[in-house]
Amino acid sequence: MNDGNAAARVIQDLRARATAAEPGTRLPSVRELTAHHRASPVTVAEAIRHLAAEGLVEARSGRGTFVAPRAAPAHHAPDLSWQTVALGPRRSGDEMQALLALPPSNAIALSGGYLDADLQPAAALGAALARAARQPASWQRGPAEGRAELRAWFAQQAGSGLRADDLVICPGGQAALSSALRAFAAPGDTLLVESPTYLGALAAAHAAGLRVVPVPADDQGVRPEHLAAAFERTGARLFYCQPLHANPTGATLSATRRAEVARSVRNAGAFLLEDDYARDLQIDGDAPPPLAAADPDGHVIYLRSLTKSAAPGLRVAAIGARGPAGARLRSTRLLDDFFVAGPLQQAAYEFVTSPSWNRHLRALRAALRSRRESLLAALARHLPELQPPAVPRGGLHLWLRLPDTADDVAVTRAAADEGVIVFPGRPWYAAEPPAPHLRLTYAAARPEQMDEAVRRLAAAIRAR
């Protein structure tokens, strides 16, 4: 007996009967259908479940199978026009949705903010989460600011500038960033940012009602003389910065500029929000310590996430500040979502304190180097005019300047038509961009895909 063909016959028969009959009509029994179609009872039962899932029939225990009630036909299309008035002006967010969109299955991704699945330590994370889930204590509430042992690990990683009590655990870096902007600035206040800067920071600042003022940066990070001038001109009290492998440019704040930036912040009586997202994404040499490690007077608000260096589903980050600023931050986080799920915190702690963490970081460094070099080699072959002026020593991205006459958004659309996904430079600027750029992510595609990806990108650029 061919159960597949029999199931199809039963489904076709029952669908025809249910469609023709009135709701509530009793349909043939399982025994009758078994005999009629020469099918097994299991096959008939599966057919009934299939049609029940479609809403055509319903099985009543001990009574049989009946035609399901039909939804009453709508007399008119829903009128949602009232929402236009209730919602008010449109808010930003389209760029973030585009950044997080999953690429088509037939495209090569050179965009995205997370590691390719091949680079994620899924097995080690799964094992850690399974162990955590079996511990009854992990399901209990725990401290609102997060598990003490996990906060202590983040504090140790930040250097001598912060203690465990200064930190609070958050469900990812974006949540921590949003909380910090609301904790240290009020709607209408000024936020200084590097230009260009992380798109998520711009989106969070706009959502918080902040006035964003860009400060020029180059391949050595933010330019201190412009930062000092911006503080003096605007009276800002908060500067958002990614000193290590900034997204999107990959720039690292140079040793000489670190002290100058700290002096400008201190002289302005301001805070520096240090987003240390790339701490675990170093490729060449050793990364400089966080700015928070040399901050005796509590000007630095320190943020570090595990999501970028592990897996998108590991939504665990820590943010902290010293003194009253830390208390302000902790109270803001409490209002946002109480606390991060205990099993996730426990799994994160078990993972980062196990040998698996260091093994993962060693393998990740080698894999990112291979992918970066493959992308650079492909650019040299197919688009030599777009070679980056400086190769980032870590992070996930290359920042490429297009010809002045190019439209980066149009190039991005054309590239998608060719089957390669890249991201335009325009959304990373708080003001008008000085030139068109593309951000290419080397963490999202395998080394053997890079040549074909850049070949497609070259075709898109030259076709315009």
CSV table of C-alpha atoms in Angstrom, one decimal:
chain,number,residue,atom,x,y,z
A,1,MET,CA,0.0,0.0,0.0
A,2,ASN,CA,1.3,3.4,-0.9
A,3,ASP,CA,0.5,5.6,2.2
A,4,GLY,CA,1.5,8.8,0.4
A,5,ASN,CA,-1.0,8.2,-2.4
A,6,ALA,CA,-3.7,7.0,0.0
A,7,ALA,CA,-3.3,10.1,2.2
A,8,ALA,CA,-3.7,12.3,-0.8
A,9,ARG,CA,-6.9,10.4,-1.8
A,10,VAL,CA,-8.3,10.8,1.7
A,11,ILE,CA,-7.5,14.5,1.9
A,12,GLN,CA,-9.0,15.1,-1.6
A,13,ASP,CA,-12.2,13.2,-0.7
A,14,LEU,CA,-12.7,14.8,2.7
A,15,ARG,CA,-12.0,18.3,1.4
A,16,ALA,CA,-14.6,17.9,-1.3
A,17,ARG,CA,-17.2,16.6,1.2
A,18,ALA,CA,-16.4,19.4,3.7
A,19,THR,CA,-16.6,22.1,1.1
A,20,ALA,CA,-20.0,20.8,-0.2
A,21,ALA,CA,-21.6,20.2,3.2
A,22,GLU,CA,-23.0,22.6,5.8
A,23,PRO,CA,-21.0,23.3,8.9
A,24,GLY,CA,-21.6,20.7,11.6
A,25,THR,CA,-22.3,17.9,9.1
A,26,ARG,CA,-20.8,14.6,10.3
A,27,LEU,CA,-18.2,13.2,7.9
A,28,PRO,CA,-17.4,9.5,7.3
A,29,SER,CA,-15.8,7.7,10.2
A,30,VAL,CA,-12.1,6.6,10.3
A,31,ARG,CA,-13.3,3.0,9.8
A,32,GLU,CA,-15.4,4.0,6.7
A,33,LEU,CA,-12.6,6.0,5.2
A,34,THR,CA,-10.1,3.2,5.8
A,35,ALA,CA,-12.3,0.7,4.0
A,36,HIS,CA,-13.2,3.0,1.2
A,37,HIS,CA,-9.7,4.2,0.3
A,38,ARG,CA,-7.8,1.0,1.4
A,39,ALA,CA,-5.7,3.1,3.7
A,40,SER,CA,-4.4,2.5,7.2
A,41,PRO,CA,-6.1,4.1,10.2
A,42,VAL,CA,-2.9,6.0,10.8
A,43,THR,CA,-3.0,7.5,7.3
A,44,VAL,CA,-6.6,8.5,7.7
A,45,ALA,CA,-6.0,10.1,11.0
A,46,GLU,CA,-3.1,12.1,9.6
A,47,ALA,CA,-5.3,13.3,6.7
A,48,ILE,CA,-8.0,14.5,9.2
A,49,ARG,CA,-5.3,16.3,11.2
A,50,HIS,CA,-4.1,18.0,8.0
A,51,LEU,CA,-7.6,19.3,7.1
A,52,ALA,CA,-8.2,20.3,10.8
A,53,ALA,CA,-5.1,22.5,10.6
A,54,GLU,CA,-6.6,24.1,7.5
A,55,GLY,CA,-9.8,24.8,9.5
A,56,LEU,CA,-12.0,22.7,7.2
A,57,VAL,CA,-12.9,20.0,9.6
A,58,GLU,CA,-12.9,19.4,13.4
A,59,ALA,CA,-12.5,16.2,15.3
A,60,ARG,CA,-14.8,15.8,18.3
A,61,SER,CA,-13.5,13.2,20.8
A,62,GLY,CA,-15.8,10.1,20.9
A,63,ARG,CA,-18.2,11.6,18.3
A,64,GLY,CA,-16.3,11.7,15.0
A,65,THR,CA,-15.3,14.2,12.4
A,66,PHE,CA,-17.4,17.2,11.4
A,67,VAL,CA,-17.4,20.1,9.0
A,68,ALA,CA,-15.9,23.0,10.8
A,69,PRO,CA,-17.8,26.3,11.2
A,70,ARG,CA,-16.9,28.8,8.5
A,71,ALA,CA,-15.8,32.3,9.3
A,72,ALA,CA,-18.4,34.9,8.7
A,73,PRO,CA,-17.7,36.9,5.5
A,74,ALA,CA,-16.5,40.4,6.1
A,75,HIS,CA,-19.0,43.0,5.0
A,76,HIS,CA,-16.3,45.5,4.3
A,77,ALA,CA,-12.5,45.8,4.3
A,78,PRO,CA,-11.0,46.9,7.6
A,79,ASP,CA,-10.6,50.6,7.9
A,80,LEU,CA,-7.2,51.3,9.4
A,81,SER,CA,-7.0,54.9,8.3
A,82,TRP,CA,-7.6,56.2,11.8
A,83,GLN,CA,-4.1,55.0,12.8
A,84,THR,CA,-2.5,57.7,10.6
A,85,VAL,CA,-3.8,60.4,13.1
A,86,ALA,CA,-3.1,58.4,16.2
A,87,LEU,CA,0.4,57.5,15.2
A,88,GLY,CA,1.6,61.0,14.4
A,89,PRO,CA,4.8,61.7,12.5
A,90,ARG,CA,6.8,58.8,11.1
A,91,ARG,CA,9.8,57.9,13.1
A,92,SER,CA,13.2,56.6,11.8
A,93,GLY,CA,14.0,52.9,11.7
A,94,ASP,CA,13.9,51.8,8.1
A,95,GLU,CA,17.7,51.7,7.9
A,96,MET,CA,17.9,49.4,11.0
A,97,GLN,CA,15.3,47.1,9.4
A,98,ALA,CA,17.3,46.9,6.2
A,99,LEU,CA,20.5,46.3,8.2
A,100,LEU,CA,18.9,43.3,10.0
A,101,ALA,CA,17.1,41.9,7.0
A,102,LEU,CA,18.0,38.3,6.1
A,103,PRO,CA,19.6,38.1,2.7
A,104,PRO,CA,17.9,36.1,-0.1
A,105,SER,CA,19.0,32.5,-0.2
A,106,ASN,CA,20.5,32.9,-3.7
A,107,ALA,CA,22.6,36.0,-2.8
A,108,ILE,CA,26.0,36.3,-1.3
A,109,ALA,CA,26.0,38.4,1.9
A,110,LEU,CA,28.6,41.1,2.3
A,111,SER,CA,26.4,42.9,4.8
A,112,GLY,CA,25.3,42.2,8.4
A,113,GLY,CA,26.5,42.7,11.9
A,114,TYR,CA,26.9,39.1,13.1
A,115,LEU,CA,29.1,36.2,12.5
A,116,ASP,CA,28.3,33.7,9.8
A,117,ALA,CA,26.8,30.5,11.2
A,118,ASP,CA,30.0,28.6,10.4
A,119,LEU,CA,31.9,30.9,12.8
A,120,GLN,CA,29.5,30.6,15.8
A,121,PRO,CA,30.3,28.3,18.7
A,122,ALA,CA,26.8,26.8,18.6
A,123,ALA,CA,27.7,23.4,20.1
A,124,ALA,CA,29.5,24.9,23.1
A,125,LEU,CA,26.8,27.5,23.6
A,126,GLY,CA,24.1,24.8,23.4
A,127,ALA,CA,25.9,22.6,25.9
A,128,ALA,CA,26.3,25.5,28.3
A,129,LEU,CA,22.6,26.4,28.0
A,130,ALA,CA,21.6,22.8,28.5
A,131,ARG,CA,23.6,22.7,31.7
A,132,ALA,CA,22.2,26.0,32.9
A,133,ALA,CA,18.7,24.9,32.2
A,134,ARG,CA,19.1,21.9,34.5
A,135,GLN,CA,20.2,24.1,37.5
A,136,PRO,CA,17.0,25.2,39.4
A,137,ALA,CA,18.8,28.3,40.8
A,138,SER,CA,19.2,29.7,37.3
A,139,TRP,CA,15.4,29.9,36.9
A,140,GLN,CA,15.1,32.1,40.0
A,141,ARG,CA,14.9,35.8,39.9
A,142,GLY,CA,18.5,36.7,41.0
A,143,PRO,CA,19.8,40.3,41.4
A,144,ALA,CA,18.1,42.8,39.1
A,145,GLU,CA,21.5,44.1,38.0
A,146,GLY,CA,22.5,40.6,36.9
A,147,ARG,CA,24.4,37.6,38.3
A,148,ALA,CA,27.4,38.7,40.4
A,149,GLU,CA,29.8,36.3,38.8
A,150,LEU,CA,29.0,37.4,35.3
A,151,ARG,CA,29.3,41.1,36.2
A,152,ALA,CA,32.7,40.3,37.8
A,153,TRP,CA,33.9,38.7,34.6
A,154,PHE,CA,32.9,41.8,32.6
A,155,ALA,CA,34.5,44.1,35.1
A,156,GLN,CA,37.8,42.1,35.0
A,157,GLN,CA,37.7,42.3,31.2
A,158,ALA,CA,37.3,46.1,31.4
A,159,GLY,CA,40.5,46.6,33.4
A,160,SER,CA,40.9,48.4,36.7
A,161,GLY,CA,38.4,51.2,36.0
A,162,LEU,CA,35.2,49.3,37.0
A,163,ARG,CA,34.0,47.0,39.7
A,164,ALA,CA,31.3,44.3,39.4
A,165,ASP,CA,29.0,46.5,41.4
A,166,ASP,CA,29.3,49.3,38.8
A,167,LEU,CA,27.9,47.0,36.1
A,168,VAL,CA,24.4,45.8,35.0
A,169,ILE,CA,23.7,42.9,32.7
A,170,CYS,CA,21.5,43.8,29.6
A,171,PRO,CA,19.8,41.8,26.9
A,172,GLY,CA,22.3,42.8,24.2
A,173,GLY,CA,24.3,45.9,23.3
A,174,GLN,CA,21.5,47.7,21.6
A,175,ALA,CA,19.3,47.6,24.7
A,176,ALA,CA,22.2,48.8,26.8
A,177,LEU,CA,22.9,51.6,24.4
A,178,SER,CA,19.3,52.8,24.3
A,179,SER,CA,19.1,52.7,28.1
A,180,ALA,CA,22.3,54.7,28.5
A,181,LEU,CA,21.1,57.5,26.1
A,182,ARG,CA,17.9,57.9,28.0
A,183,ALA,CA,19.7,57.7,31.4
A,184,PHE,CA,22.3,60.4,30.6
A,185,ALA,CA,20.4,62.7,28.2
A,186,ALA,CA,16.9,64.2,28.0
A,187,PRO,CA,14.9,64.8,24.9
A,188,GLY,CA,16.3,67.8,23.1
A,189,ASP,CA,19.8,67.4,24.6
A,190,THR,CA,22.9,67.1,22.3
A,191,LEU,CA,24.7,63.8,21.7
A,192,LEU,CA,28.1,64.0,20.0
A,193,VAL,CA,29.1,61.1,17.7
A,194,GLU,CA,31.9,60.2,15.5
A,195,SER,CA,31.2,60.7,11.8
A,196,PRO,CA,30.5,58.2,10.4
A,197,THR,CA,29.2,56.2,13.3
A,198,TYR,CA,27.2,53.1,14.2
A,199,LEU,CA,23.8,53.2,12.7
A,200,GLY,CA,22.1,51.6,15.8
A,201,ALA,CA,23.4,54.5,17.9
A,202,LEU,CA,21.9,57.1,15.5
A,203,ALA,CA,18.6,55.2,15.6
A,204,ALA,CA,18.6,55.0,19.4
A,205,ALA,CA,19.5,58.7,19.7
A,206,HIS,CA,16.7,59.8,17.4
A,207,ALA,CA,14.2,57.5,19.2
A,208,ALA,CA,15.2,59.2,22.5
A,209,GLY,CA,14.6,62.6,21.0
A,210,LEU,CA,18.3,63.7,21.1
A,211,ARG,CA,20.0,66.2,18.8
A,212,VAL,CA,22.8,64.4,17.1
A,213,VAL,CA,26.0,66.4,16.2
A,214,PRO,CA,28.7,64.6,14.2
A,215,VAL,CA,32.4,65.0,14.9
A,216,PRO,CA,34.8,64.3,12.0
A,217,ALA,CA,36.9,61.1,12.3
A,218,ASP,CA,39.6,59.5,10.1
A,219,ASP,CA,41.5,56.2,10.1
A,220,GLN,CA,42.9,57.1,13.6
A,221,GLY,CA,39.6,57.7,15.2
A,222,VAL,CA,37.8,60.9,16.2
A,223,ARG,CA,39.7,64.1,15.7
A,224,PRO,CA,40.3,65.6,19.1
A,225,GLU,CA,40.5,69.2,18.0
A,226,HIS,CA,37.0,68.9,16.5
A,227,LEU,CA,35.7,67.1,19.5
A,228,ALA,CA,36.9,69.9,21.8
A,229,ALA,CA,35.3,72.5,19.5
A,230,ALA,CA,32.0,70.5,19.4
A,231,PHE,CA,31.9,70.4,23.2
A,232,GLU,CA,32.5,74.1,23.5
A,233,ARG,CA,30.0,75.1,20.8
A,234,THR,CA,27.1,72.8,21.8
A,235,GLY,CA,27.5,72.4,25.6
A,236,ALA,CA,27.0,68.7,25.1
A,237,ARG,CA,27.5,66.4,28.1
A,238,LEU,CA,27.6,63.0,26.2
A,239,PHE,CA,29.9,61.7,23.5
A,240,TYR,CA,29.3,58.2,21.9
A,241,CYS,CA,32.4,56.5,20.7
A,242,GLN,CA,33.7,53.2,19.4
A,243,PRO,CA,37.5,53.5,20.0
A,244,LEU,CA,38.3,50.0,18.8
A,245,HIS,CA,37.5,49.0,15.2
A,246,ALA,CA,34.7,51.5,14.8
A,247,ASN,CA,31.6,50.4,12.9
A,248,PRO,CA,31.5,51.1,9.9
A,249,THR,CA,35.1,52.3,9.3
A,250,GLY,CA,37.2,49.8,11.2
A,251,ALA,CA,39.3,52.7,12.7
A,252,THR,CA,40.9,52.4,16.1
A,253,LEU,CA,41.6,55.5,18.2
A,254,SER,CA,45.3,56.1,18.1
A,255,ALA,CA,47.5,56.1,21.2
A,256,THR,CA,48.2,59.8,20.9
A,257,ARG,CA,44.6,60.7,20.5
A,258,ARG,CA,43.4,58.6,23.4
A,259,ALA,CA,44.8,61.1,26.0
A,260,GLU,CA,43.5,64.1,24.0
A,261,VAL,CA,40.0,62.7,23.8
A,262,ALA,CA,40.0,61.9,27.5
A,263,ARG,CA,41.2,65.5,28.2
A,264,SER,CA,38.4,67.0,26.1
A,265,VAL,CA,35.7,65.0,27.8
A,266,ARG,CA,37.1,65.8,31.2
A,267,ASN,CA,37.4,69.6,30.5
A,268,ALA,CA,33.8,69.6,29.3
A,269,GLY,CA,32.6,67.8,32.4
A,270,ALA,CA,31.0,65.3,30.1
A,271,PHE,CA,30.6,61.5,29.8
A,272,LEU,CA,32.1,59.3,27.1
A,273,LEU,CA,29.9,56.3,26.2
A,274,GLU,CA,32.5,53.7,25.1
A,275,ASP,CA,31.0,51.0,22.9
A,276,ASP,CA,33.6,48.2,23.1
A,277,TYR,CA,31.7,45.9,20.7
A,278,ALA,CA,34.9,44.6,19.0
A,279,ARG,CA,36.9,43.7,22.0
A,280,ASP,CA,36.9,40.0,21.0
A,281,LEU,CA,37.2,40.6,17.2
A,282,GLN,CA,40.9,41.5,17.1
A,283,ILE,CA,42.7,40.0,14.1
A,284,ASP,CA,46.2,41.4,14.0
A,285,GLY,CA,48.4,42.0,17.1
A,286,ASP,CA,46.9,43.0,20.5
A,287,ALA,CA,44.1,45.4,21.1
A,288,PRO,CA,44.7,48.5,23.2
A,289,PRO,CA,42.9,48.4,26.6
A,290,PRO,CA,39.5,50.0,26.9
A,291,LEU,CA,39.4,53.7,27.7
A,292,ALA,CA,37.5,52.8,30.9
A,293,ALA,CA,40.7,51.1,32.2
A,294,ALA,CA,42.3,54.6,32.6
A,295,ASP,CA,39.4,56.5,33.9
A,296,PRO,CA,39.9,57.3,37.6
A,297,ASP,CA,37.2,60.0,37.8
A,298,GLY,CA,34.2,58.2,36.2
A,299,HIS,CA,33.8,59.9,32.9
A,300,VAL,CA,33.6,56.7,30.9
A,301,ILE,CA,30.4,54.7,30.6
A,302,TYR,CA,31.5,51.3,29.4
A,303,LEU,CA,29.5,48.9,27.2
A,304,ARG,CA,30.5,45.5,26.0
A,305,SER,CA,28.4,42.7,24.4
A,306,LEU,CA,29.0,39.0,23.7
A,307,THR,CA,26.6,38.9,20.8
A,308,LYS,CA,29.0,40.1,18.0
A,309,SER,CA,31.8,37.7,19.0
A,310,ALA,CA,29.6,34.6,19.7
A,311,ALA,CA,26.1,34.4,18.2
A,312,PRO,CA,23.1,36.6,17.6
A,313,GLY,CA,21.1,34.5,20.0
A,314,LEU,CA,23.5,35.2,22.9
A,315,ARG,CA,21.8,38.5,23.8
A,316,VAL,CA,24.0,39.3,26.8
A,317,ALA,CA,25.9,42.5,27.4
A,318,ALA,CA,27.1,44.6,30.3
A,319,ILE,CA,27.1,48.4,30.8
A,320,GLY,CA,28.5,50.3,33.7
A,321,ALA,CA,29.6,53.6,35.2
A,322,ARG,CA,31.1,54.7,38.4
A,323,GLY,CA,29.5,56.7,41.2
A,324,PRO,CA,26.0,58.3,40.9
A,325,ALA,CA,26.1,57.7,37.1
A,326,GLY,CA,26.2,54.0,37.7
A,327,ALA,CA,23.2,54.3,40.0
A,328,ARG,CA,21.3,56.3,37.4
A,329,LEU,CA,22.1,53.7,34.8
A,330,ARG,CA,21.0,50.7,37.0
A,331,SER,CA,17.7,52.4,37.8
A,332,THR,CA,17.0,53.0,34.1
A,333,ARG,CA,17.7,49.5,33.2
A,334,LEU,CA,15.4,48.2,35.9
A,335,LEU,CA,12.5,50.1,34.4
A,336,ASP,CA,13.2,48.8,30.9
A,337,ASP,CA,12.9,45.0,31.5
A,338,PHE,CA,13.6,44.1,35.2
A,339,PHE,CA,16.4,41.6,34.4
A,340,VAL,CA,17.9,39.3,31.9
A,341,ALA,CA,16.8,35.6,31.9
A,342,GLY,CA,18.7,33.6,34.5
A,343,PRO,CA,19.5,30.6,32.3
A,344,LEU,CA,20.9,32.8,29.6
A,345,GLN,CA,23.2,34.6,32.1
A,346,GLN,CA,24.3,31.3,33.6
A,347,ALA,CA,25.0,29.8,30.2
A,348,ALA,CA,27.0,32.9,29.1
A,349,TYR,CA,29.1,32.8,32.3
A,350,GLU,CA,29.8,29.1,31.9
A,351,PHE,CA,30.8,29.6,28.3
A,352,VAL,CA,33.2,32.5,28.8
A,353,THR,CA,34.9,30.9,31.8
A,354,SER,CA,35.4,27.5,30.1
A,355,PRO,CA,38.2,26.5,27.8
A,356,SER,CA,35.7,26.6,24.9
A,357,TRP,CA,35.8,30.4,25.0
A,358,ASN,CA,39.5,30.8,24.3
A,359,ARG,CA,39.4,28.0,21.7
A,360,HIS,CA,36.6,29.9,20.0
A,361,LEU,CA,38.5,33.2,20.0
A,362,ARG,CA,41.6,31.6,18.5
A,363,ALA,CA,39.6,30.0,15.8
A,364,LEU,CA,37.6,33.1,15.2
A,365,ARG,CA,40.8,35.3,14.8
A,366,ALA,CA,42.1,32.9,12.1
A,367,ALA,CA,38.8,32.7,10.3
A,368,LEU,CA,38.3,36.4,10.2
A,369,ARG,CA,41.8,37.0,9.0
A,370,SER,CA,41.2,34.5,6.2
A,371,ARG,CA,37.9,36.1,5.2
A,372,ARG,CA,39.3,39.6,5.3
A,373,GLU,CA,42.3,38.7,3.2
A,374,SER,CA,40.1,36.9,0.7
A,375,LEU,CA,37.9,40.0,0.4
A,376,LEU,CA,40.9,42.3,-0.1
A,377,ALA,CA,42.3,40.0,-2.7
A,378,ALA,CA,39.0,39.9,-4.6
A,379,LEU,CA,38.8,43.7,-4.5
A,380,ALA,CA,42.4,43.9,-5.9
A,381,ARG,CA,41.4,41.7,-8.8
A,382,HIS,CA,38.0,43.1,-9.7
A,383,LEU,CA,37.8,46.6,-8.1
A,384,PRO,CA,41.3,47.9,-7.5
A,385,GLU,CA,40.1,51.5,-7.3
A,386,LEU,CA,38.1,50.7,-4.2
A,387,GLN,CA,40.9,49.3,-2.0
A,388,PRO,CA,40.5,50.8,1.5
A,389,PRO,CA,43.2,53.3,2.5
A,390,ALA,CA,43.9,51.4,5.7
A,391,VAL,CA,43.2,47.8,6.5
A,392,PRO,CA,41.4,47.4,9.8
A,393,ARG,CA,43.3,45.2,12.3
A,394,GLY,CA,40.0,43.8,13.6
A,395,GLY,CA,36.3,44.1,13.5
A,396,LEU,CA,34.0,42.8,10.8
A,397,HIS,CA,33.9,45.3,8.0
A,398,LEU,CA,35.7,47.2,5.3
A,399,TRP,CA,34.8,50.8,4.5
A,400,LEU,CA,35.1,51.6,0.8
A,401,ARG,CA,34.9,55.0,-0.9
A,402,LEU,CA,33.1,55.1,-4.2
A,403,PRO,CA,33.8,57.6,-7.0
A,404,ASP,CA,32.3,61.0,-6.1
A,405,THR,CA,29.8,60.7,-8.9
A,406,ALA,CA,28.4,57.4,-7.6
A,407,ASP,CA,25.1,57.0,-5.7
A,408,ASP,CA,25.8,54.5,-3.0
A,409,VAL,CA,22.1,53.7,-2.4
A,410,ALA,CA,21.6,53.0,-6.1
A,411,VAL,CA,24.8,50.9,-6.2
A,412,THR,CA,23.4,48.9,-3.3
A,413,ARG,CA,20.2,48.2,-5.2
A,414,ALA,CA,22.0,47.3,-8.3
A,415,ALA,CA,24.3,44.9,-6.4
A,416,ALA,CA,21.3,43.2,-4.9
A,417,ASP,CA,20.0,42.7,-8.4
A,418,GLU,CA,23.3,41.0,-9.3
A,419,GLY,CA,23.0,38.7,-6.3
A,420,VAL,CA,25.4,40.3,-3.7
A,421,ILE,CA,24.2,42.2,-0.6
A,422,VAL,CA,26.1,45.3,0.5
A,423,PHE,CA,25.2,48.3,2.6
A,424,PRO,CA,25.3,52.0,1.6
A,425,GLY,CA,27.4,54.5,3.5
A,426,ARG,CA,24.8,57.2,3.7
A,427,PRO,CA,22.8,56.0,6.8
A,428,TRP,CA,26.0,55.9,8.9
A,429,TYR,CA,26.2,59.7,8.8
A,430,ALA,CA,24.3,62.0,11.2
A,431,ALA,CA,24.6,64.8,8.6
A,432,GLU,CA,25.3,65.0,4.9
A,433,PRO,CA,28.0,62.5,3.9
A,434,PRO,CA,31.2,64.0,2.4
A,435,ALA,CA,31.4,61.2,-0.1
A,436,PRO,CA,29.6,58.0,-1.2
A,437,HIS,CA,30.8,54.8,0.6
A,438,LEU,CA,29.9,51.2,0.9
A,439,ARG,CA,30.3,49.0,4.0
A,440,LEU,CA,31.4,45.4,3.1
A,441,THR,CA,31.2,42.8,5.8
A,442,TYR,CA,33.8,39.9,5.6
A,443,ALA,CA,32.3,37.9,8.5
A,444,ALA,CA,29.1,37.0,6.6
A,445,ALA,CA,30.5,35.0,3.7
A,446,ARG,CA,33.0,32.2,3.3
A,447,PRO,CA,36.4,32.9,1.8
A,448,GLU,CA,35.6,30.9,-1.4
A,449,GLN,CA,32.6,33.1,-2.0
A,450,MET,CA,34.5,36.4,-1.9
A,451,ASP,CA,35.7,36.5,-5.5
A,452,GLU,CA,32.3,35.8,-6.9
A,453,ALA,CA,30.7,38.4,-4.6
A,454,VAL,CA,33.1,41.1,-5.6
A,455,ARG,CA,32.8,40.2,-9.3
A,456,ARG,CA,29.0,40.7,-9.0
A,457,LEU,CA,29.6,44.0,-7.1
A,458,ALA,CA,31.9,45.2,-9.9
A,459,ALA,CA,29.3,44.4,-12.5
A,460,ALA,CA,26.8,46.4,-10.5
A,461,ILE,CA,29.1,49.4,-10.2
A,462,ARG,CA,30.1,49.5,-13.8
A,463,ALA,CA,26.6,49.1,-15.1
A,464,ARG,CA,25.6,52.4,-13.5
